[in-house]
Amino acid sequence: MLKLWGRPDSSATHKVLWTCIEAGIEYEFIMTGGKYGGLTDPEYLAMNPTLRIPTILDDGYVGWESNSCARYLAAKYASGTLWPEDLQIRAEADKWMDWQCTHWMDIVPAFAWLIRGTETFGAAEGVEPSRLKSLEAYQMLEDRLEDRDYVAGDSFTMGDIALCPRVHQFLNLDIDTPGMPNIKAWYARLKERPSFDQVFTLPLT
Ligand SMILES: N[C@@H](CCC(=O)N[C@@H](CS)C(=O)NCC(=O)O)C(=O)O
């Protein structure tokens, strides 16, 4: 059975967990990182030297980097759904997964202060620049969702899975997120999936 090391309040873990649930993969979830620790255990380090979660072990293959894990699992277990068979549609899903990596830090200063009280990113003063930077970046996603229900096209794919955790954080912080009707409608669509509540089980932490 696939093993997944991560924690249920980690946005990177969410992507892999969601992929497992949507693809119907049986998995063992091993609580790691944050308050669970374990990142420096020699056995864990030997699998994943980045001191990060998530990590997967599937049939002898060790994977880390959440988008890479999601791609691997989607290709192996959800070809035709999460992993679009059409090359150009798949490339769109891929493109937005990579785009998400470029912008994943935008919301972190606001998240760090408002949810964790972390001062590393500028405390309260860091919130507004972070909000504005996120709004600017999310305008690209807003435009992309103008005439389609999901980021790669007509159906839910790994692209939506990779994008959602940070959008989930952004929309659930106590900050002003004006406009963005396409993103909000897309987020509401994702929330309707039965899998959503199995992934986003905890308040933001
Ligand atoms: N680019 C990596 C980022 C992984 C990452 O930053 N994970 C965070 C949790 S979201 C982590 O391991 N933090 C340390 C911890 O949880 O102890 C990925 O997408 O997998």
Coordinates of C-alpha atoms and ligand atoms in Angstrom, one line a residue:
M1 CA 0.0 0.0 0.0
L2 CA 1.2 3.5 -0.8
K3 CA 2.7 5.4 2.2
L4 CA 2.3 9.1 2.5
W5 CA 4.3 11.1 5.1
G6 CA 2.9 14.5 5.8
R7 CA 0.4 16.3 8.1
P8 CA -3.2 17.2 7.6
D9 CA -2.7 20.9 7.9
S10 CA 0.1 21.2 5.3
S11 CA -0.8 22.7 1.9
A12 CA 1.9 20.6 0.1
T13 CA 0.5 17.5 1.8
H14 CA -3.0 18.5 0.7
K15 CA -2.1 18.1 -2.9
V16 CA -0.9 14.6 -2.6
L17 CA -3.6 13.5 -0.2
W18 CA -6.2 14.9 -2.5
T19 CA -4.7 13.1 -5.5
C20 CA -4.8 9.8 -3.5
I21 CA -8.4 10.3 -2.6
E22 CA -9.6 11.4 -6.0
A23 CA -7.7 8.6 -7.7
G24 CA -9.0 6.0 -5.3
I25 CA -5.6 5.0 -4.1
E26 CA -5.3 3.1 -0.8
Y27 CA -2.8 4.8 1.4
E28 CA -1.3 4.8 4.8
F29 CA -0.9 8.4 6.2
I30 CA 2.1 8.7 8.5
M31 CA 1.9 12.0 10.5
T32 CA 5.2 13.8 9.9
G33 CA 6.5 17.4 10.1
G34 CA 5.3 20.3 12.2
K35 CA 4.3 19.1 15.7
Y36 CA 4.7 15.5 14.6
G37 CA 8.4 15.9 13.8
G38 CA 10.3 13.1 12.2
L39 CA 11.9 15.1 9.4
T40 CA 15.4 14.5 10.7
D41 CA 14.9 10.8 11.5
P42 CA 17.6 8.9 9.6
E43 CA 15.1 6.7 7.8
Y44 CA 13.1 9.8 6.7
L45 CA 16.2 11.8 5.7
A46 CA 17.4 8.9 3.6
M47 CA 14.1 9.1 1.6
N48 CA 13.8 12.9 1.6
P49 CA 16.8 15.1 2.2
T50 CA 14.9 18.4 1.9
L51 CA 13.6 18.4 5.5
R52 CA 10.1 18.8 4.1
I53 CA 6.9 17.0 3.7
P54 CA 5.2 15.3 1.8
T55 CA 7.0 12.1 0.8
I56 CA 5.5 9.1 -0.8
L57 CA 6.6 5.5 -1.1
D58 CA 4.8 3.6 -3.9
D59 CA 5.8 0.2 -5.0
G60 CA 9.5 1.0 -4.3
Y61 CA 9.4 4.5 -5.7
V62 CA 10.2 7.3 -3.3
G63 CA 8.7 10.7 -4.3
W64 CA 8.9 14.2 -2.8
E65 CA 8.0 17.6 -4.1
S66 CA 4.2 17.7 -3.9
N67 CA 3.5 18.6 -7.6
S68 CA 5.9 15.9 -8.8
C69 CA 4.1 13.4 -6.5
A70 CA 0.7 14.5 -7.7
R71 CA 1.8 14.1 -11.4
Y72 CA 3.3 10.6 -10.7
L73 CA 0.2 9.4 -8.9
A74 CA -2.2 11.0 -11.4
A75 CA -0.3 9.4 -14.4
K76 CA -0.2 6.0 -12.7
Y77 CA -3.7 5.8 -11.1
A78 CA -5.9 8.4 -12.8
S79 CA -5.0 8.6 -16.4
G80 CA -7.9 10.2 -18.3
T81 CA -9.2 12.1 -15.3
L82 CA -6.7 13.8 -13.1
W83 CA -4.1 13.2 -15.7
P84 CA -5.6 14.3 -19.0
E85 CA -4.9 12.0 -22.0
D86 CA -5.0 14.9 -24.4
L87 CA -1.4 16.2 -24.4
Q88 CA -2.4 19.9 -24.7
I89 CA -4.9 19.7 -22.0
R90 CA -2.4 17.9 -19.8
A91 CA 0.2 20.6 -20.6
E92 CA -2.3 23.3 -19.4
A93 CA -2.7 21.4 -16.1
D94 CA 1.1 21.2 -15.9
K95 CA 1.6 24.9 -16.7
W96 CA -0.7 26.0 -13.9
M97 CA 1.0 23.6 -11.5
D98 CA 4.3 25.3 -12.3
W99 CA 2.7 28.7 -12.2
Q100 CA 1.5 27.9 -8.7
C101 CA 5.1 27.2 -7.6
T102 CA 6.2 30.6 -8.8
H103 CA 3.6 32.3 -6.7
W104 CA 3.3 30.1 -3.7
M105 CA 5.1 32.5 -1.5
D106 CA 2.9 35.5 -2.3
I107 CA 0.4 34.8 0.5
V108 CA 2.9 33.4 3.0
P109 CA 3.7 36.7 4.8
A110 CA -0.1 37.4 5.5
F111 CA -0.7 33.7 6.4
A112 CA 2.4 33.6 8.7
W113 CA 1.3 36.6 10.7
L114 CA -2.5 36.2 10.7
I115 CA -2.5 32.5 11.4
R116 CA 0.8 31.8 13.1
G117 CA 1.9 35.1 14.6
T118 CA 5.2 34.6 12.9
E119 CA 7.2 37.8 12.5
T120 CA 9.8 36.5 10.0
F121 CA 8.0 38.0 7.0
G122 CA 7.3 41.5 8.5
A123 CA 4.6 40.8 11.1
A124 CA 1.5 43.0 10.7
E125 CA 3.3 45.2 8.2
G126 CA 3.8 42.3 5.9
V127 CA 0.1 41.6 5.5
E128 CA -1.0 44.3 3.1
P129 CA 2.0 43.9 0.6
S130 CA 1.3 40.2 0.7
R131 CA -2.4 40.6 0.0
L132 CA -1.7 43.0 -2.9
K133 CA 0.9 40.7 -4.4
S134 CA -1.4 37.8 -4.2
L135 CA -4.3 39.7 -5.7
E136 CA -2.0 40.7 -8.6
A137 CA -0.9 37.1 -9.2
Y138 CA -4.4 35.7 -8.9
Q139 CA -5.7 38.0 -11.6
M140 CA -3.9 35.7 -14.0
L141 CA -5.9 32.7 -12.7
E142 CA -9.0 34.8 -12.7
D143 CA -8.5 35.5 -16.4
R144 CA -7.8 31.9 -17.1
L145 CA -11.1 30.8 -15.4
E146 CA -13.1 33.3 -17.4
D147 CA -14.5 30.8 -19.9
R148 CA -13.8 27.5 -18.3
D149 CA -14.9 25.6 -15.2
Y150 CA -11.5 24.1 -14.3
V151 CA -8.0 25.3 -15.0
A152 CA -7.2 22.9 -17.7
G153 CA -10.6 23.0 -19.4
D154 CA -13.9 21.3 -18.8
S155 CA -13.0 18.8 -16.1
F156 CA -11.2 18.6 -12.7
T157 CA -7.5 17.7 -13.1
M158 CA -4.3 17.6 -11.1
G159 CA -3.9 21.3 -12.1
D160 CA -6.9 22.2 -9.9
I161 CA -5.5 20.1 -7.1
A162 CA -2.2 21.9 -7.1
L163 CA -3.8 25.4 -7.2
C164 CA -6.5 25.0 -4.6
P165 CA -4.6 24.7 -1.3
R166 CA -3.1 28.2 -1.5
V167 CA -6.3 29.7 -2.8
H168 CA -8.1 28.0 0.1
Q169 CA -5.7 29.8 2.5
F170 CA -6.0 33.1 0.7
L171 CA -9.8 33.1 0.7
N172 CA -10.1 32.0 4.3
L173 CA -7.7 34.6 5.8
D174 CA -9.2 37.6 7.5
I175 CA -8.2 39.9 4.6
D176 CA -10.1 41.7 1.9
T177 CA -10.3 39.7 -1.3
P178 CA -12.4 41.9 -3.6
G179 CA -13.8 40.7 -6.9
M180 CA -12.3 37.5 -8.3
P181 CA -15.8 36.0 -9.2
N182 CA -14.3 33.3 -11.5
I183 CA -11.9 32.1 -8.8
K184 CA -14.6 32.2 -6.1
A185 CA -17.0 30.2 -8.4
W186 CA -14.2 27.7 -9.2
Y187 CA -13.3 27.3 -5.4
A188 CA -17.0 26.8 -4.7
R189 CA -17.1 24.1 -7.4
L190 CA -14.1 22.3 -5.8
K191 CA -15.7 22.5 -2.4
E192 CA -18.7 20.6 -3.7
R193 CA -16.6 17.6 -4.4
P194 CA -17.0 14.9 -1.7
S195 CA -13.2 14.6 -1.5
F196 CA -12.8 18.3 -0.4
D197 CA -13.9 17.7 3.2
Q198 CA -11.6 14.7 3.5
V199 CA -8.6 16.8 2.6
F200 CA -9.3 20.2 4.2
T201 CA -10.2 18.8 7.6
L202 CA -8.7 21.4 9.8
P203 CA -9.0 25.2 10.2
L204 CA -5.9 27.1 8.9
T205 CA -3.0 26.5 11.2
Ligands
LIG1 N1 8.1 22.5 -2.7 C1 7.8 21.6 -1.6 C2 7.5 22.4 -0.4 C3 7.3 21.5 0.8 C4 7.1 22.3 2.1 O1 7.5 23.5 2.2 N2 6.4 21.6 3.0 C5 6.2 22.3 4.3 C6 4.8 22.0 4.8 S1 3.6 22.7 3.7 C7 7.1 21.6 5.3 O2 7.6 20.5 5.2 N3 7.3 22.3 6.5 C8 8.1 21.8 7.6 C9 7.2 21.0 8.5 O3 6.0 20.8 8.2 O4 7.7 20.6 9.6 C10 6.6 20.7 -2.0 O5 5.7 21.3 -2.8 O6 6.5 19.6 -1.6

